[in-house]
Coordinates of C-alpha atoms and ligand atoms in Angstrom, one line a residue:
M93 CA 60.1 -13.4 51.7
K94 CA 62.5 -11.9 54.2
L95 CA 61.7 -8.4 55.4
R96 CA 64.5 -6.2 56.6
S97 CA 64.1 -2.8 58.1
S98 CA 66.7 -0.1 58.2
Y99 CA 66.8 3.6 59.0
V100 CA 67.4 6.0 56.2
C101 CA 68.4 9.6 56.5
Q102 CA 65.9 11.8 54.6
Q103 CA 68.7 14.3 53.9
C104 CA 71.6 12.4 52.7
G105 CA 70.4 8.9 52.2
Y106 CA 72.7 7.4 54.9
E107 CA 71.5 4.0 55.9
T108 CA 71.8 2.4 59.4
A109 CA 70.5 -0.7 61.1
S110 CA 69.5 1.2 64.3
W111 CA 67.9 4.5 65.0
Y112 CA 69.8 7.7 65.9
G113 CA 68.4 11.1 66.8
K114 CA 71.1 12.7 64.7
C115 CA 72.3 11.3 61.3
P116 CA 75.9 10.0 61.9
N117 CA 76.7 11.0 58.3
C118 CA 75.4 14.5 57.8
D119 CA 74.5 15.5 61.4
T120 CA 70.9 16.4 60.6
W121 CA 68.6 15.9 63.6
N122 CA 65.5 13.7 63.4
S123 CA 66.0 12.7 59.8
L124 CA 66.2 8.9 60.2
I125 CA 63.1 7.2 59.0
E126 CA 62.5 3.5 59.3
T127 CA 62.3 1.9 55.8
V128 CA 61.2 -1.6 55.2
K129 CA 62.9 -3.6 52.5
E130 CA 62.0 -6.9 50.9
V131 CA 65.4 -8.5 50.8
G132 CA 64.4 -11.4 48.5
K133 CA 63.0 -9.2 45.8
Q134 CA 66.0 -7.0 45.6
Q135 CA 68.3 -9.9 45.0
E136 CA 66.1 -11.3 42.4
S137 CA 66.3 -8.1 40.4
K138 CA 70.0 -8.0 40.8
T139 CA 70.5 -11.3 39.1
A140 CA 68.1 -10.4 36.4
R141 CA 70.3 -7.6 35.0
P142 CA 70.2 -7.8 31.3
E143 CA 73.8 -6.8 30.6
G144 CA 74.9 -10.1 32.1
T145 CA 78.4 -10.4 33.5
K146 CA 80.3 -11.6 30.5
P147 CA 83.1 -9.4 29.4
Q148 CA 82.9 -7.9 25.9
K149 CA 85.6 -6.9 23.5
L150 CA 85.9 -3.1 23.6
S151 CA 86.1 -2.9 19.9
E152 CA 82.8 -4.7 19.6
V153 CA 81.0 -2.4 22.0
R154 CA 78.3 -0.5 20.0
H155 CA 79.2 3.1 19.5
I156 CA 76.6 5.3 21.2
E157 CA 77.0 8.3 18.9
K158 CA 75.3 6.5 16.1
N159 CA 72.4 5.4 18.1
R160 CA 71.5 8.7 19.8
L161 CA 67.9 9.7 19.5
K162 CA 67.5 13.2 18.2
S163 CA 64.4 14.6 19.8
G164 CA 64.2 17.3 17.2
L165 CA 64.4 20.0 19.9
E166 CA 67.8 21.3 19.1
E167 CA 68.6 23.2 22.3
F168 CA 67.7 20.1 24.3
D169 CA 69.6 17.7 22.1
R170 CA 72.7 19.8 22.3
V171 CA 72.6 19.9 26.1
M172 CA 72.2 16.1 26.1
G173 CA 75.5 15.9 24.2
G174 CA 74.0 15.4 20.8
G175 CA 70.9 13.4 21.4
I176 CA 69.4 11.0 23.9
V177 CA 71.2 7.7 24.4
P178 CA 69.0 4.6 24.3
G179 CA 68.5 2.9 27.6
S180 CA 69.9 6.0 29.5
V181 CA 68.2 7.6 32.4
T182 CA 68.2 11.3 32.8
L183 CA 67.1 13.4 35.8
L184 CA 65.6 16.8 35.0
A185 CA 65.7 18.9 38.1
G186 CA 64.4 22.3 38.8
D187 CA 62.2 24.5 41.1
P188 CA 58.5 23.7 41.1
G189 CA 56.8 25.8 38.4
I190 CA 59.9 26.6 36.4
G191 CA 58.8 24.7 33.3
K192 CA 60.0 21.1 33.6
S193 CA 56.8 19.5 32.6
T194 CA 56.4 22.0 29.8
L195 CA 59.9 21.3 28.4
L196 CA 59.5 17.6 28.5
L197 CA 56.1 17.7 26.8
H198 CA 57.8 19.7 24.0
V199 CA 60.6 17.1 23.8
L200 CA 58.0 14.2 23.7
A201 CA 56.0 16.0 21.1
A202 CA 59.1 16.1 18.9
A203 CA 60.3 12.6 19.7
G204 CA 57.1 10.6 20.4
G205 CA 56.6 8.3 23.3
L206 CA 55.0 7.8 26.7
Y207 CA 54.3 10.4 29.4
V208 CA 53.8 8.9 32.8
S209 CA 52.2 11.5 35.0
G210 CA 52.0 11.1 38.8
E211 CA 51.2 14.7 39.4
E212 CA 48.5 15.6 36.9
S213 CA 45.6 13.7 35.4
A214 CA 45.5 12.8 31.7
E215 CA 43.0 15.7 31.2
Q216 CA 45.4 18.2 32.8
V217 CA 48.3 17.0 30.6
K218 CA 46.0 17.3 27.6
L219 CA 45.2 20.9 28.5
R220 CA 48.8 21.8 28.7
A221 CA 49.5 20.1 25.4
K222 CA 46.7 22.1 23.8
R223 CA 48.2 25.3 25.2
L224 CA 51.6 24.3 23.6
G225 CA 49.9 23.5 20.3
V226 CA 50.8 19.9 20.6
D227 CA 48.2 17.5 19.0
G228 CA 49.5 14.6 20.9
K229 CA 49.1 11.9 18.2
N230 CA 52.5 10.4 19.0
I231 CA 52.2 10.8 22.8
S232 CA 50.6 8.2 25.1
I233 CA 49.7 9.1 28.6
L234 CA 49.6 7.1 31.7
A235 CA 48.5 8.6 35.0
E236 CA 50.1 6.3 37.6
T237 CA 52.2 6.5 40.8
S238 CA 53.0 2.9 41.5
V239 CA 56.4 2.2 40.1
E240 CA 55.7 -1.5 39.8
S241 CA 52.5 -0.8 37.7
I242 CA 54.5 1.6 35.5
V243 CA 57.2 -0.9 34.7
S244 CA 54.7 -3.7 34.1
T245 CA 52.9 -1.4 31.7
L246 CA 56.1 -0.8 30.0
S247 CA 56.7 -4.4 29.4
T248 CA 53.2 -5.1 28.1
L249 CA 53.2 -2.3 25.6
S250 CA 54.3 -3.4 22.2
D251 CA 55.3 0.0 21.0
L252 CA 56.7 2.4 23.6
G253 CA 57.7 5.0 21.2
N254 CA 61.1 6.6 21.5
L255 CA 61.1 8.0 25.0
V256 CA 59.5 7.6 28.4
I257 CA 59.0 10.6 30.6
V258 CA 58.2 10.1 34.3
D259 CA 56.8 13.2 36.1
S260 CA 57.9 13.3 38.9
I261 CA 60.0 11.0 41.0
Q262 CA 58.6 12.5 44.2
T263 CA 55.1 11.2 43.4
L264 CA 56.2 7.6 42.8
S265 CA 56.1 4.9 45.3
S266 CA 57.1 1.2 45.4
D267 CA 54.7 -1.4 46.7
D268 CA 57.7 -3.1 48.3
L269 CA 58.3 -0.2 50.7
D270 CA 56.3 1.3 53.5
G271 CA 57.5 4.9 53.4
M272 CA 55.5 7.7 51.8
A273 CA 56.0 8.8 48.3
G274 CA 58.8 11.4 48.2
S275 CA 60.8 9.8 51.1
V276 CA 64.4 8.9 50.4
G277 CA 63.7 5.2 50.4
Q278 CA 60.9 5.5 47.9
I279 CA 62.8 7.8 45.6
R280 CA 65.8 5.5 45.6
R281 CA 63.7 2.4 45.1
S282 CA 61.6 4.0 42.3
A283 CA 64.7 5.2 40.6
E284 CA 66.3 1.7 40.8
V285 CA 63.3 0.1 39.3
L286 CA 63.1 2.6 36.5
I287 CA 66.8 2.4 35.6
L288 CA 66.4 -1.4 35.3
A289 CA 63.4 -1.0 33.1
A290 CA 65.3 1.5 30.8
K291 CA 68.1 -1.0 30.4
T292 CA 65.7 -3.9 29.9
H293 CA 63.7 -2.2 27.1
G294 CA 66.6 -0.2 25.8
I295 CA 64.5 2.9 26.0
P296 CA 65.6 6.2 27.4
I297 CA 63.7 7.5 30.4
I298 CA 63.7 11.1 31.6
I299 CA 62.7 11.5 35.3
V300 CA 61.5 14.8 36.7
G301 CA 62.8 15.8 40.1
H302 CA 61.8 18.8 42.1
V303 CA 64.3 20.8 44.0
T304 CA 64.0 21.8 47.6
K305 CA 64.0 25.5 48.8
E306 CA 67.6 25.1 49.6
G307 CA 68.4 24.2 46.0
A308 CA 69.2 20.6 46.5
I309 CA 67.5 17.9 44.5
A310 CA 64.8 16.7 46.9
G311 CA 65.7 13.2 47.9
P312 CA 69.1 11.6 48.4
K313 CA 72.3 12.6 46.7
V314 CA 72.4 9.0 45.6
L315 CA 69.7 9.7 43.0
E316 CA 72.2 12.0 41.2
H317 CA 74.8 9.2 41.3
M318 CA 72.4 6.6 40.0
V319 CA 71.3 8.3 36.8
D320 CA 73.4 8.8 33.7
T321 CA 72.6 12.4 33.1
V322 CA 71.5 15.2 35.4
L323 CA 70.0 18.3 33.8
Y324 CA 69.0 21.5 35.7
L325 CA 66.4 23.9 34.4
E326 CA 66.7 27.3 36.0
G327 CA 65.5 30.8 35.7
E328 CA 63.6 33.5 37.6
R329 CA 60.0 32.5 37.9
F330 CA 58.8 35.9 36.7
A331 CA 61.3 36.4 34.0
N332 CA 61.1 34.6 30.7
A333 CA 64.5 33.2 30.2
R334 CA 65.1 29.6 31.1
I335 CA 68.5 28.0 31.1
L336 CA 69.0 24.2 30.8
R337 CA 72.3 23.1 32.2
T338 CA 74.0 19.7 32.5
L339 CA 75.4 18.9 36.0
K340 CA 76.5 15.5 35.0
N341 CA 76.6 13.5 31.7
R342 CA 78.0 10.1 31.3
F343 CA 77.6 10.5 27.6
G344 CA 78.9 13.9 26.8
A345 CA 80.4 17.2 27.8
I346 CA 78.8 19.1 30.6
E347 CA 79.5 22.7 29.5
E348 CA 76.7 23.0 27.1
V349 CA 73.6 25.1 28.0
G350 CA 70.3 25.5 26.2
I351 CA 68.4 28.7 26.3
F352 CA 64.6 28.9 26.2
D353 CA 62.0 31.7 26.3
M354 CA 58.9 30.9 28.3
S355 CA 55.9 32.3 26.4
D356 CA 52.1 31.9 26.7
S357 CA 52.4 29.0 24.3
G358 CA 55.3 27.2 26.0
L359 CA 59.0 27.2 25.7
K360 CA 60.6 28.6 22.6
E361 CA 64.1 27.7 21.7
V362 CA 66.4 30.7 21.6
S363 CA 69.2 30.4 19.1
N364 CA 70.2 34.0 19.5
P365 CA 70.2 34.6 23.3
S366 CA 72.1 37.9 23.1
A367 CA 69.3 39.5 21.2
L368 CA 66.8 38.2 23.7
F369 CA 68.6 39.6 26.7
L370 CA 69.1 43.0 25.0
Q371 CA 65.7 43.4 23.5
D372 CA 64.3 45.7 26.2
R373 CA 67.5 47.8 26.5
V374 CA 67.1 51.6 26.7
K375 CA 70.1 53.3 25.2
N376 CA 71.9 56.4 26.5
V377 CA 70.6 56.1 30.0
P378 CA 73.1 56.4 32.9
G379 CA 73.7 53.1 34.8
S380 CA 73.4 50.7 31.8
V381 CA 76.4 48.7 30.6
V382 CA 76.4 45.8 28.2
T383 CA 78.8 42.9 29.0
V384 CA 79.5 39.5 27.6
I385 CA 79.2 36.5 29.8
L386 CA 80.0 32.9 28.9
E387 CA 77.3 30.3 29.5
G388 CA 79.0 26.9 28.9
T389 CA 80.8 27.5 25.7
R390 CA 78.4 30.2 24.5
P391 CA 79.1 33.9 24.7
M392 CA 76.0 36.0 25.5
L393 CA 75.5 39.7 25.8
V394 CA 73.6 40.9 28.8
E395 CA 72.8 44.3 30.2
I396 CA 73.9 45.3 33.7
Q397 CA 71.9 48.1 35.3
A398 CA 72.9 50.0 38.3
L399 CA 71.2 52.7 40.3
A400 CA 73.0 54.9 42.9
V401 CA 70.8 57.0 45.1
P402 CA 71.7 59.1 48.2
T403 CA 70.9 57.0 51.2
Q404 CA 68.7 57.8 54.2
L405 CA 70.3 55.0 56.3
A406 CA 73.3 54.7 58.5
M407 CA 74.2 51.5 56.7
P408 CA 73.6 52.1 53.0
R409 CA 71.9 49.3 51.0
R410 CA 73.7 47.1 48.5
V411 CA 71.2 45.1 46.5
G412 CA 72.3 42.8 43.7
N413 CA 69.9 40.8 41.5
G414 CA 71.7 38.2 39.5
V415 CA 75.1 39.2 40.8
D416 CA 77.0 37.7 43.7
Y417 CA 76.5 39.8 46.8
N418 CA 80.1 39.5 48.1
R419 CA 81.4 40.3 44.7
L420 CA 79.3 43.4 44.7
Q421 CA 80.6 44.5 48.1
L422 CA 84.1 44.0 46.9
L423 CA 83.6 46.0 43.7
V424 CA 82.1 48.8 45.8
A425 CA 85.1 48.8 48.1
I426 CA 87.4 49.0 45.1
L427 CA 85.5 51.9 43.5
Q428 CA 85.7 53.7 46.9
K429 CA 89.4 53.2 47.3
R430 CA 90.7 53.4 43.8
L431 CA 88.5 56.0 42.3
N432 CA 87.8 57.9 45.5
L433 CA 84.0 57.6 45.0
P434 CA 82.1 58.5 48.2
L435 CA 79.7 55.5 47.8
G436 CA 79.3 55.3 51.6
G437 CA 76.5 57.9 51.3
Y438 CA 74.6 56.0 48.5
D439 CA 72.3 53.1 48.3
L440 CA 73.3 50.8 45.4
F441 CA 71.1 48.5 43.3
V442 CA 72.4 46.3 40.6
N443 CA 70.3 44.2 38.2
V444 CA 71.1 41.7 35.4
S445 CA 68.7 41.6 32.4
G446 CA 66.5 38.6 31.7
G447 CA 66.7 37.2 35.3
L448 CA 70.1 35.7 34.6
K449 CA 72.6 34.9 37.3
I450 CA 76.2 35.8 36.7
A451 CA 78.7 33.6 38.4
E452 CA 81.9 34.6 36.6
P453 CA 84.1 37.6 37.5
A454 CA 84.1 38.6 33.8
A455 CA 81.2 40.9 34.6
D456 CA 83.2 42.8 37.3
L457 CA 84.3 45.7 35.1
A458 CA 80.8 46.2 33.7
I459 CA 79.2 46.2 37.1
A460 CA 81.7 48.7 38.4
L461 CA 81.2 50.9 35.3
A462 CA 77.4 50.7 35.6
I463 CA 77.6 51.9 39.2
L464 CA 80.0 54.7 38.3
S465 CA 77.8 55.7 35.3
S466 CA 74.7 56.0 37.6
F467 CA 76.7 57.8 40.3
K468 CA 78.0 60.3 37.8
N469 CA 74.7 60.4 36.0
K470 CA 76.4 60.0 32.7
A471 CA 75.6 57.3 30.1
I472 CA 78.3 55.3 28.4
D473 CA 78.3 54.9 24.6
P474 CA 75.6 52.4 23.7
K475 CA 77.9 50.7 21.1
T476 CA 80.5 49.8 23.7
V477 CA 80.7 46.4 25.3
V478 CA 82.6 46.0 28.6
F479 CA 84.0 42.9 30.3
G480 CA 87.0 41.8 32.5
E481 CA 87.8 40.9 36.0
V482 CA 88.7 43.7 38.4
G483 CA 91.5 43.1 41.0
L484 CA 91.8 44.6 44.4
L485 CA 94.4 47.0 43.2
G486 CA 92.1 48.4 40.7
E487 CA 93.8 46.5 37.9
T488 CA 91.8 44.6 35.2
R489 CA 92.5 41.0 34.8
R490 CA 92.2 38.8 31.7
I491 CA 89.4 36.3 31.5
V492 CA 88.9 33.2 29.3
S493 CA 87.7 33.4 25.7
E494 CA 88.2 37.1 25.1
E495 CA 88.2 36.5 21.4
R496 CA 85.0 34.7 21.3
R497 CA 83.3 37.4 23.5
I498 CA 84.5 40.1 21.2
K499 CA 83.2 38.2 18.1
E500 CA 79.8 37.9 19.6
A501 CA 79.7 41.6 20.5
K502 CA 80.7 42.5 16.9
R503 CA 78.0 40.2 15.5
L504 CA 75.4 42.2 17.4
G505 CA 76.6 45.5 16.2
F506 CA 78.9 46.7 19.0
S507 CA 81.8 48.7 17.7
A508 CA 83.9 49.3 20.7
V509 CA 85.3 47.0 23.4
C510 CA 86.5 47.9 26.8
A511 CA 88.4 44.8 28.1
P512 CA 91.6 44.0 29.9
S513 CA 93.5 43.8 26.6
N514 CA 93.0 47.5 25.9
T515 CA 92.1 48.8 29.4
P516 CA 94.6 47.9 32.1
S517 CA 92.9 49.5 35.0
L518 CA 89.6 50.5 36.4
S519 CA 90.6 54.2 36.3
K520 CA 91.3 53.9 32.6
A521 CA 87.9 52.3 32.1
A522 CA 86.3 55.2 34.1
Q523 CA 87.2 57.5 31.3
L524 CA 84.3 56.1 29.4
V525 CA 82.0 58.1 31.8
A526 CA 84.4 61.0 32.3
Ligands
TYD264 P1 55.5 23.6 34.5 O1 56.0 23.1 33.3 O2 54.2 23.1 35.0 O3 56.5 23.6 35.7 P2 57.1 22.4 36.5 O4 56.7 21.1 35.8 O5 58.6 22.7 36.5 O6 56.6 22.5 37.9 O7 55.3 25.2 34.3 C1 54.5 25.9 35.0 C2 54.6 27.4 34.8 O8 54.8 27.8 33.5 C3 53.3 28.0 35.2 O9 53.5 28.9 36.2 C4 52.7 28.5 33.9 C5 53.9 28.7 33.0 N1 53.5 28.4 31.6 C6 53.6 29.4 30.7 O10 54.0 30.5 31.0 N2 53.4 29.1 29.4 C7 53.0 27.8 29.0 O11 52.7 27.6 27.8 C8 52.8 26.8 30.0 C9 52.4 25.4 29.7 C10 53.1 27.1 31.3
MG265 MG1 55.4 19.7 36.5

């Protein structure tokens, strides 16, 4: 067997034959690690690809929609584009401790299959399953970190069930490589081997991947390119709401999101997210405004809270939780200029309920009104919902899916809407707290 060694950047996955102090691709220092490859073995696996190389009539290609596996966990299936495609490989990424293992155990309990755990022992997984109220009759567990043993187990089992979960890619290593588990080379090699196994057995595999502090999926970008679907589970660690997003899906749309509620007994599907995000709302208090955001294609009502207090500092504080900091600065400047609010003497705090993060400008008007409401110490009518982008001139600007947002607000019992269609400017909206 021929051995070849190359240097692989642990940041971006760039490969080179010689060592550099700085990665020529992404300019990171000291990130190239020598990785040994068995050339012979790789070529062998290439030729063994089960799809073969014969062209096929497009009309004869089997239609995936029919064969999708419904896990039975509705929020999950919807995010996957209507179920899991056989032989597909999905990466579930998210911060450590956010609930990836919990979610997948729920999925597996519904679908039935094999749980490969490289992080926890069989007993630990059992404990978690007990907590979730999962009896585990249709789940097999394998505690293993060698990717070769995993795939050889897969090929010896007569009944794999419907789905294989691998938790997590960072704990796997290939016997063919020298690098430590979690290194770029190991992650890539492990993924390669698993993808081949998924295609060979026609079984879907879901791989867990942790995310680094900077928010990137630990390991090379190439991992995202290799798999069919990339899901992202996010939320605030100490808030209950969890949002499952699709970053990439070769078999479906990417705008769907799934909403879950983390409880003591696991993740509960949330079919009515607006009710969840508004459940703790206190009405008729200054500084509280309800807005409608769009997550994927779903409108959701959330509460924006603001607090304006006289500052003791030369530079007043602007703190936003769940809102973009620059956007907040901009809205404060618009409020100062267009409504003549002396906010320079006030510290401002803005919060979004449920630990949500709002990325769209649709919440501008609600954020501005919440600040104004707290500043004036006057509550706005609790049955009014507010949304719309605010421009630099103090004008309100239309946003996508106004109709759908209004419908969702009506459904939850809101009777008045303050939106660009009936409120052309910030000063007009300010009359709500006049
Ligand atoms: P986990 O699924 O282990 O996260 P990950 O696999 O993404 O690292 O979830 C861990 C957290 O979730 C942990 O802090 C405890 C909490 N948790 C609950 O609140 N309820 C539960 O039923 C379970 C199983 C976990
Ligand atoms: Mg885990």
